[in-house]
Tab-separated table of C-alpha atoms and ligand atoms in Angstrom:
chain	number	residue	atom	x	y	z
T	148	UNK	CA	83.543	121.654	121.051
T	149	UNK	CA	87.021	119.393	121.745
T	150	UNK	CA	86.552	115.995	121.296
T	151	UNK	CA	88.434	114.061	123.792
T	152	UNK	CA	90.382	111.313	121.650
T	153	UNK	CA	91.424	112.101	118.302
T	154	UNK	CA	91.355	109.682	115.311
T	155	UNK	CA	94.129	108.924	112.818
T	156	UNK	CA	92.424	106.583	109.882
T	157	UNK	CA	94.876	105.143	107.211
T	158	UNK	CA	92.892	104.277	103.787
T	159	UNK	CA	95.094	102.149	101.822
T	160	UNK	CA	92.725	101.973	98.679
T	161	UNK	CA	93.908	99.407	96.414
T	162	UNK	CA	97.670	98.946	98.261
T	163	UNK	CA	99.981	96.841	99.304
T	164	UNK	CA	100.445	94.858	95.967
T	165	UNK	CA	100.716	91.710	98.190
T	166	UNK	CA	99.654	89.906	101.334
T	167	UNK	CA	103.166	89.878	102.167
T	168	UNK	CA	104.014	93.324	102.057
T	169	UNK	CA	100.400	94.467	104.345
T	170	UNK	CA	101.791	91.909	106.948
T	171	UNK	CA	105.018	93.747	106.746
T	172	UNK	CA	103.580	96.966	106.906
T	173	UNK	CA	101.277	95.964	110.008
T	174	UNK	CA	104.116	94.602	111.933
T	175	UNK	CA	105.979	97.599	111.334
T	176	UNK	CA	102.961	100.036	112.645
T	177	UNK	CA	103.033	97.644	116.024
T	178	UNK	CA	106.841	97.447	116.599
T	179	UNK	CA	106.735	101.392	116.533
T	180	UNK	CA	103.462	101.866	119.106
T	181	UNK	CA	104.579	103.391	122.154
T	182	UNK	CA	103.780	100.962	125.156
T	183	UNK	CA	100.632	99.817	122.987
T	184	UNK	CA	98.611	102.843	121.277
T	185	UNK	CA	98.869	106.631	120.905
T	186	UNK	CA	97.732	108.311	123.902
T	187	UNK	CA	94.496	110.646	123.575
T	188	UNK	CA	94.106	109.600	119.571
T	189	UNK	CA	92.817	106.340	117.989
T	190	UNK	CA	94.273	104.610	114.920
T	191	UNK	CA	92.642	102.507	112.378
T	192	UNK	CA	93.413	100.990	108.687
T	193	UNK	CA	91.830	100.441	105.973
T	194	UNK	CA	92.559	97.357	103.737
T	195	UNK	CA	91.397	96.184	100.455
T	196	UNK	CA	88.998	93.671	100.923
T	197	UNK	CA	91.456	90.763	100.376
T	198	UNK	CA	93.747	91.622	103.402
T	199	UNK	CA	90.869	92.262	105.921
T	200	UNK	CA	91.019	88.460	107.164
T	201	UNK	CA	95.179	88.394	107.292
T	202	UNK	CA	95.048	92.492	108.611
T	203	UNK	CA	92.049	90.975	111.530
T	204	UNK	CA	94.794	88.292	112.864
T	205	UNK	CA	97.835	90.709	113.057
T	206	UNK	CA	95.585	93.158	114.718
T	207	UNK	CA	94.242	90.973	117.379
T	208	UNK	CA	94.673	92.265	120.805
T	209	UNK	CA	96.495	95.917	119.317
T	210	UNK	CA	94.578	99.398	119.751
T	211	UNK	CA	94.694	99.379	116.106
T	212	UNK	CA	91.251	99.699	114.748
T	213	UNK	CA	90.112	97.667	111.132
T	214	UNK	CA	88.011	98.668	108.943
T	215	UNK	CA	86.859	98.308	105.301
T	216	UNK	CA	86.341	100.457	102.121
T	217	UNK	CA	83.046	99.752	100.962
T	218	UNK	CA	80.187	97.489	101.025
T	219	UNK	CA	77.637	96.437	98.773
T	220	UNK	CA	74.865	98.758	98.696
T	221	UNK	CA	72.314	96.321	98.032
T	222	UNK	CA	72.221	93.591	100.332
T	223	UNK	CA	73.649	93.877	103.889
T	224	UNK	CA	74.274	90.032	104.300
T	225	UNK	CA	74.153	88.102	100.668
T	226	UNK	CA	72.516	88.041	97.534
T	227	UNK	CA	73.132	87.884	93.697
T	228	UNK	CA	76.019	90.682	93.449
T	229	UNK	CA	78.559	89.732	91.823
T	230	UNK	CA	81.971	91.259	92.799
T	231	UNK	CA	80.699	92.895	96.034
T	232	UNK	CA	81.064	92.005	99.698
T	233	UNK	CA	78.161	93.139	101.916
T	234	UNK	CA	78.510	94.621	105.234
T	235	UNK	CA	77.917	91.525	106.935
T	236	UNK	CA	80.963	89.692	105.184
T	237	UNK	CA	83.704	92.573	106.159
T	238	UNK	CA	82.470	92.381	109.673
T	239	UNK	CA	82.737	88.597	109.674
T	240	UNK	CA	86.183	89.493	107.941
T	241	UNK	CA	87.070	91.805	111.123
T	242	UNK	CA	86.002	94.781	110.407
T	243	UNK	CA	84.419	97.009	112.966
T	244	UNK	CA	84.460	100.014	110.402
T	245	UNK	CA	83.438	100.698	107.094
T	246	UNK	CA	84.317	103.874	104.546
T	247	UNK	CA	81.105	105.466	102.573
T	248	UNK	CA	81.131	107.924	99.957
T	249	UNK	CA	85.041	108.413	99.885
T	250	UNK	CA	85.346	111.087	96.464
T	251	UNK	CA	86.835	107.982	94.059
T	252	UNK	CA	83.628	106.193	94.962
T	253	UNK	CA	81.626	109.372	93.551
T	254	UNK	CA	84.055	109.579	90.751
T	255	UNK	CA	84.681	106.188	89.459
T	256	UNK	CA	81.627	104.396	90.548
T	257	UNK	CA	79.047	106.977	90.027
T	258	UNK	CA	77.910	106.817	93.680
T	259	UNK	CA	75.365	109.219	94.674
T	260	UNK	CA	73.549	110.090	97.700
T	261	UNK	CA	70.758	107.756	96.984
T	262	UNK	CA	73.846	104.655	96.965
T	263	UNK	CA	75.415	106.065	99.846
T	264	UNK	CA	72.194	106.021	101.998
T	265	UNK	CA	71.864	102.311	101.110
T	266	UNK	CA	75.153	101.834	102.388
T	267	UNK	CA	75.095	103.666	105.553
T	268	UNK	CA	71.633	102.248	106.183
T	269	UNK	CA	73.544	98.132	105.561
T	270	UNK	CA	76.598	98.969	107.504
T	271	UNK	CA	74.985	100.296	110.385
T	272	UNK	CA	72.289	97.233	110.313
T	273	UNK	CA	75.483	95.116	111.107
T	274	UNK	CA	76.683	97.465	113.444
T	275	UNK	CA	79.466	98.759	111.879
T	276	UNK	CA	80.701	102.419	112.479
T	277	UNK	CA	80.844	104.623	109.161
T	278	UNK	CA	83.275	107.245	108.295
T	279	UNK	CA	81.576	109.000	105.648
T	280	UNK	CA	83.574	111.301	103.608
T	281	UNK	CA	82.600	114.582	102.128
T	282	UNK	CA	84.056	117.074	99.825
T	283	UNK	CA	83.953	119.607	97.227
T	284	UNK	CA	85.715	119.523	93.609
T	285	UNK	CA	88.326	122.291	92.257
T	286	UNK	CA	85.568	123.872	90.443
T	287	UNK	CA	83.182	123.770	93.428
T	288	UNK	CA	86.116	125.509	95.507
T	289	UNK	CA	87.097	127.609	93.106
T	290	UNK	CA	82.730	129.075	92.595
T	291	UNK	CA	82.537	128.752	96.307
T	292	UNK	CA	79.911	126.158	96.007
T	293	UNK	CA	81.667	124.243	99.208
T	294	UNK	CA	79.077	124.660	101.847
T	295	UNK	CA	76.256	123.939	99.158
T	296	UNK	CA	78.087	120.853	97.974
T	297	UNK	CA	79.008	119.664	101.494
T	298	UNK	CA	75.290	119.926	102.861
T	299	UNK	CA	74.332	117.969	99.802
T	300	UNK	CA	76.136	115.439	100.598
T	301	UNK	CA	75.099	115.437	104.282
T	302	UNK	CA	71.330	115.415	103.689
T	303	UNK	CA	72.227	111.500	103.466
T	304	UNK	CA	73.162	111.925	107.101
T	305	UNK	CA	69.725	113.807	107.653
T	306	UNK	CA	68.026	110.827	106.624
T	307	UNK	CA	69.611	108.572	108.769
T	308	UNK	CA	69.746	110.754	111.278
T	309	UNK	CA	65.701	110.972	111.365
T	310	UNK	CA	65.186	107.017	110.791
T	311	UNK	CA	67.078	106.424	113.660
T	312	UNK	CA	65.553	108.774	116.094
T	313	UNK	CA	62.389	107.147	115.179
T	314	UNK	CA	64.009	103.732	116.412
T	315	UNK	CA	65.081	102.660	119.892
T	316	UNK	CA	68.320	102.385	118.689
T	317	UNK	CA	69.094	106.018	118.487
T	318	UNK	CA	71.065	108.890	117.956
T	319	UNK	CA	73.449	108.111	121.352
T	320	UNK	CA	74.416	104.414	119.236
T	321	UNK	CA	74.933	107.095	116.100
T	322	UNK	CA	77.304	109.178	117.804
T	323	UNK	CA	79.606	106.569	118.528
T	324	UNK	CA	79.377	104.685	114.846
T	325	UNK	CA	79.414	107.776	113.033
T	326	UNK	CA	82.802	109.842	111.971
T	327	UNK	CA	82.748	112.223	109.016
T	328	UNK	CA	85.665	113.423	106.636
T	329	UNK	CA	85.683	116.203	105.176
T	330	UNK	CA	88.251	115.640	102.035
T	331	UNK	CA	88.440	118.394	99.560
T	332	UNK	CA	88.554	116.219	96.117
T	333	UNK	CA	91.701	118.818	94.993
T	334	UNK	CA	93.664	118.310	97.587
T	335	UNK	CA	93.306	114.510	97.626
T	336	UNK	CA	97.202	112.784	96.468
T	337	UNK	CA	98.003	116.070	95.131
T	338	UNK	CA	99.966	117.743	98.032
T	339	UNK	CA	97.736	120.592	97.336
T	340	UNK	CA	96.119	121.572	100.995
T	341	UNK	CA	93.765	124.033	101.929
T	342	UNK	CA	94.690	126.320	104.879
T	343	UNK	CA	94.272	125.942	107.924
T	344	UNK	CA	91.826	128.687	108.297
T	345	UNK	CA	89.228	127.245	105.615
T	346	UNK	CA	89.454	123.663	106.982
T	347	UNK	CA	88.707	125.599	110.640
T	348	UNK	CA	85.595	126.987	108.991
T	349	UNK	CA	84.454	124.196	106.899
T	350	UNK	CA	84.159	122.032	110.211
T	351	UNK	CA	82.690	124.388	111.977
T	352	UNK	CA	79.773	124.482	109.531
T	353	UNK	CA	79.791	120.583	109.263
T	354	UNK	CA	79.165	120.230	113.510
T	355	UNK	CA	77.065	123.121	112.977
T	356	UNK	CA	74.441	121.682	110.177
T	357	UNK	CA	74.553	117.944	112.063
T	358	UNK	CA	73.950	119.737	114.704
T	359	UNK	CA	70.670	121.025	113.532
T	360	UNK	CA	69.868	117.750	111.972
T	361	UNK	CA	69.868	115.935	115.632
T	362	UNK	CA	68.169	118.499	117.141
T	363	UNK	CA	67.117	119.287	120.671
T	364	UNK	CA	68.670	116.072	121.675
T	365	UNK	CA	72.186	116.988	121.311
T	366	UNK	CA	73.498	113.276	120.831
T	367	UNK	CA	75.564	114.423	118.154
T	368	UNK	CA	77.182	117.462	119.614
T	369	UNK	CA	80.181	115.592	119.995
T	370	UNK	CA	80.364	114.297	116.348
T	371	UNK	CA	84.137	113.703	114.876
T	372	UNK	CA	84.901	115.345	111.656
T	373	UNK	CA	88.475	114.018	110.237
T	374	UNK	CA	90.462	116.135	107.496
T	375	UNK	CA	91.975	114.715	104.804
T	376	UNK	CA	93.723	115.449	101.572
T	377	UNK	CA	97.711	115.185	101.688
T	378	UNK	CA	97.931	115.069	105.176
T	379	UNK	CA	101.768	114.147	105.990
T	380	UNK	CA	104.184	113.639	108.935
T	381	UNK	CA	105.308	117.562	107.969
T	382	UNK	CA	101.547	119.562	108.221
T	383	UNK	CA	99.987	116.523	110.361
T	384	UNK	CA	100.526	119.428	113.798
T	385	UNK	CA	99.139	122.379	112.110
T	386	UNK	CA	95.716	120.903	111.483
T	387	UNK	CA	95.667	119.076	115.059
T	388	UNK	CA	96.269	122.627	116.404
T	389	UNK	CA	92.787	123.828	115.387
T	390	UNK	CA	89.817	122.839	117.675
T	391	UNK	CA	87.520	121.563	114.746
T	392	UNK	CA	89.610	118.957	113.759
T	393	UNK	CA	89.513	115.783	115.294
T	394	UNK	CA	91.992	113.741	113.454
T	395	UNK	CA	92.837	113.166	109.829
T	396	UNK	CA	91.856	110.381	106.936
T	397	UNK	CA	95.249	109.799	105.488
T	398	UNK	CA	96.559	107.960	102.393
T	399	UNK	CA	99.288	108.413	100.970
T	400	UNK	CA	101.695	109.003	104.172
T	401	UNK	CA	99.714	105.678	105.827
T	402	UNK	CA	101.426	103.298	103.947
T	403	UNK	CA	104.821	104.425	106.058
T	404	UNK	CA	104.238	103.436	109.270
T	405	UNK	CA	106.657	105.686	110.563
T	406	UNK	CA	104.996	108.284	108.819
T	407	UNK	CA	101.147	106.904	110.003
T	408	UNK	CA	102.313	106.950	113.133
T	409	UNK	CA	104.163	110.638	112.826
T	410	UNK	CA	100.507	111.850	112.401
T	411	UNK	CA	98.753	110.109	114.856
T	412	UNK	CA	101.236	111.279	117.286
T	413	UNK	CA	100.598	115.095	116.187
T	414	UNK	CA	97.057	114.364	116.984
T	415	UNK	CA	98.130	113.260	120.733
T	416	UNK	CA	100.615	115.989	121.039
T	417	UNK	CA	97.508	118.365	120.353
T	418	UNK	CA	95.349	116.918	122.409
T	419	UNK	CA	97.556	116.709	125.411
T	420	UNK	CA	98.106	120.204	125.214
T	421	UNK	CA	94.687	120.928	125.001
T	422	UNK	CA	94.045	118.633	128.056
T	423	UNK	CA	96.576	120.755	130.156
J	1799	PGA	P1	95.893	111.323	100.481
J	1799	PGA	O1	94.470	110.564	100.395
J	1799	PGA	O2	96.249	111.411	101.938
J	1799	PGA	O3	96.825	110.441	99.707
J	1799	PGA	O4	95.709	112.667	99.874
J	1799	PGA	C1	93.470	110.812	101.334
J	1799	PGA	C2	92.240	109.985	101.042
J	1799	PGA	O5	91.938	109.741	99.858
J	1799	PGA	O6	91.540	109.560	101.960
């Protein structure tokens, strides 16, 4: 299955240091935007919470998509939790996207399946789109435990998967708010990646396990699933080359924009040839 637009995400976790270095950073992304956006691939960023307001204004009336890192898990709009903005506050902030279950939320923050469900369930109650990331540790690679660990982790997409096909507002709405990244926990800021071959199989079994989670339907057929894990300017091409991967969560090499934008174009480059 070829998705038709590919999608180039830029997590900037807990960078720039200042507001005045993100506005740099965003002006330099839109100086270097051919005629407006990347053909055939979509770009977003991810701010820290902070910068979403000042990253919103710059972004106004760009193909440059915003969205956030995380949302409170316990309220969607407000209540008594202290340090945590809900989903309804990062929209009002500009979002239109949200990250759930990236690997240093599991890691530093404890966040397990039964979190992550609350979140996905908040964020798409404000109708914002998740990308919810996935991935296996060193030690879960290295037991080949992957698959196991990775349909774990999407049983919290079953779930919302089946409360939504019970609602009006179904799985067609899902397909269109829902991206998935598959981000191997090893290969995350290490410059460690797996090959191409693996991340060609891995997705296939992702699409292939949604898949049987939607059902007959087939709504979600067309569902994007993003690598990531030390993607650069240098490998960006070799993972757009293979059909199961429809763009790449990047962190590191997005706080370049030249480099951000390197990889989106890879993306295009791919799909264009695919097109042909
Ligand atoms: P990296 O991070 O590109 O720096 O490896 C990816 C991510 O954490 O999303």
């Amino acid at each position: 299955m070829n998705i038709m637009q590919a999608w180039v995400i830029g997590n900037w976790k807990q960078q720039p240091a200042t507001l005045q270095a993100v506005d740099e950073l965003l002006d330099s992304v839109i100086k270097r935007l051919p005629n407006g956006d990347v053909p055939l691939c979509n770009t977003m960023v991810i701010p820290c919470h902070v910068h979403l307001p000042a990253a919103n204004s710059k972004l106004t009336n760009t193909s440059v998509a915003l969205g956030a890192q995380d949302i409170c898990a316990f309220s969607a709009e407000t209540g008594a939790f202290t340090g945590d903005c809900s989903a309804a506050q990062v929209r009002d902030a500009g979002a239109d996207w949200v990250l759930v279950g990236h690997s240093e939320r599991r890691q530093y923050y404890g966040e397990d399946n039964d979190i992550l469900l609350k979140k996905l369930r908040n964020a798409l109650s404000q109708q914002l789109g998740v990308i919810f990331c996935i991935g296996e540790t060193k030690a879960q690679y290295d037991s080949e435990q992957t698959l196991q660990v990775l349909e774990d982790q999407l049983s919290v997409i079953q779930r919302i998967i089946s409360e939504h096909a019970s609602e009006s507002n179904n799985e067609a709405n899902l397909a269109e708010r829902l991206i998935i990244a598959y981000e191997p926990v090893w290969a995350i800021g290490t410059g460690k990646v797996p090959t191409v071959e693996e991340v060609t199989a891995t997705h296939s079994h992702i699409k292939q396990v949604i898949k049987q989670y939607a059902g007959a339907a087939g709504e979600l057929d067309n569902l994007c699933v993003l690598y990531g894990g030390s993607v650069n300017a240098d490998n960006a091409a070799i993972f757009a080359q293979a059909d199961s991967v429809d763009g790449a969560l990047v962190g590191g090499a997005s706080l370049n924009a030249e480099s951000f934008l390197a990889i989106a174009e890879a993306f295009s480059a791919a799909k264009a040839s695919n097109v042909q």
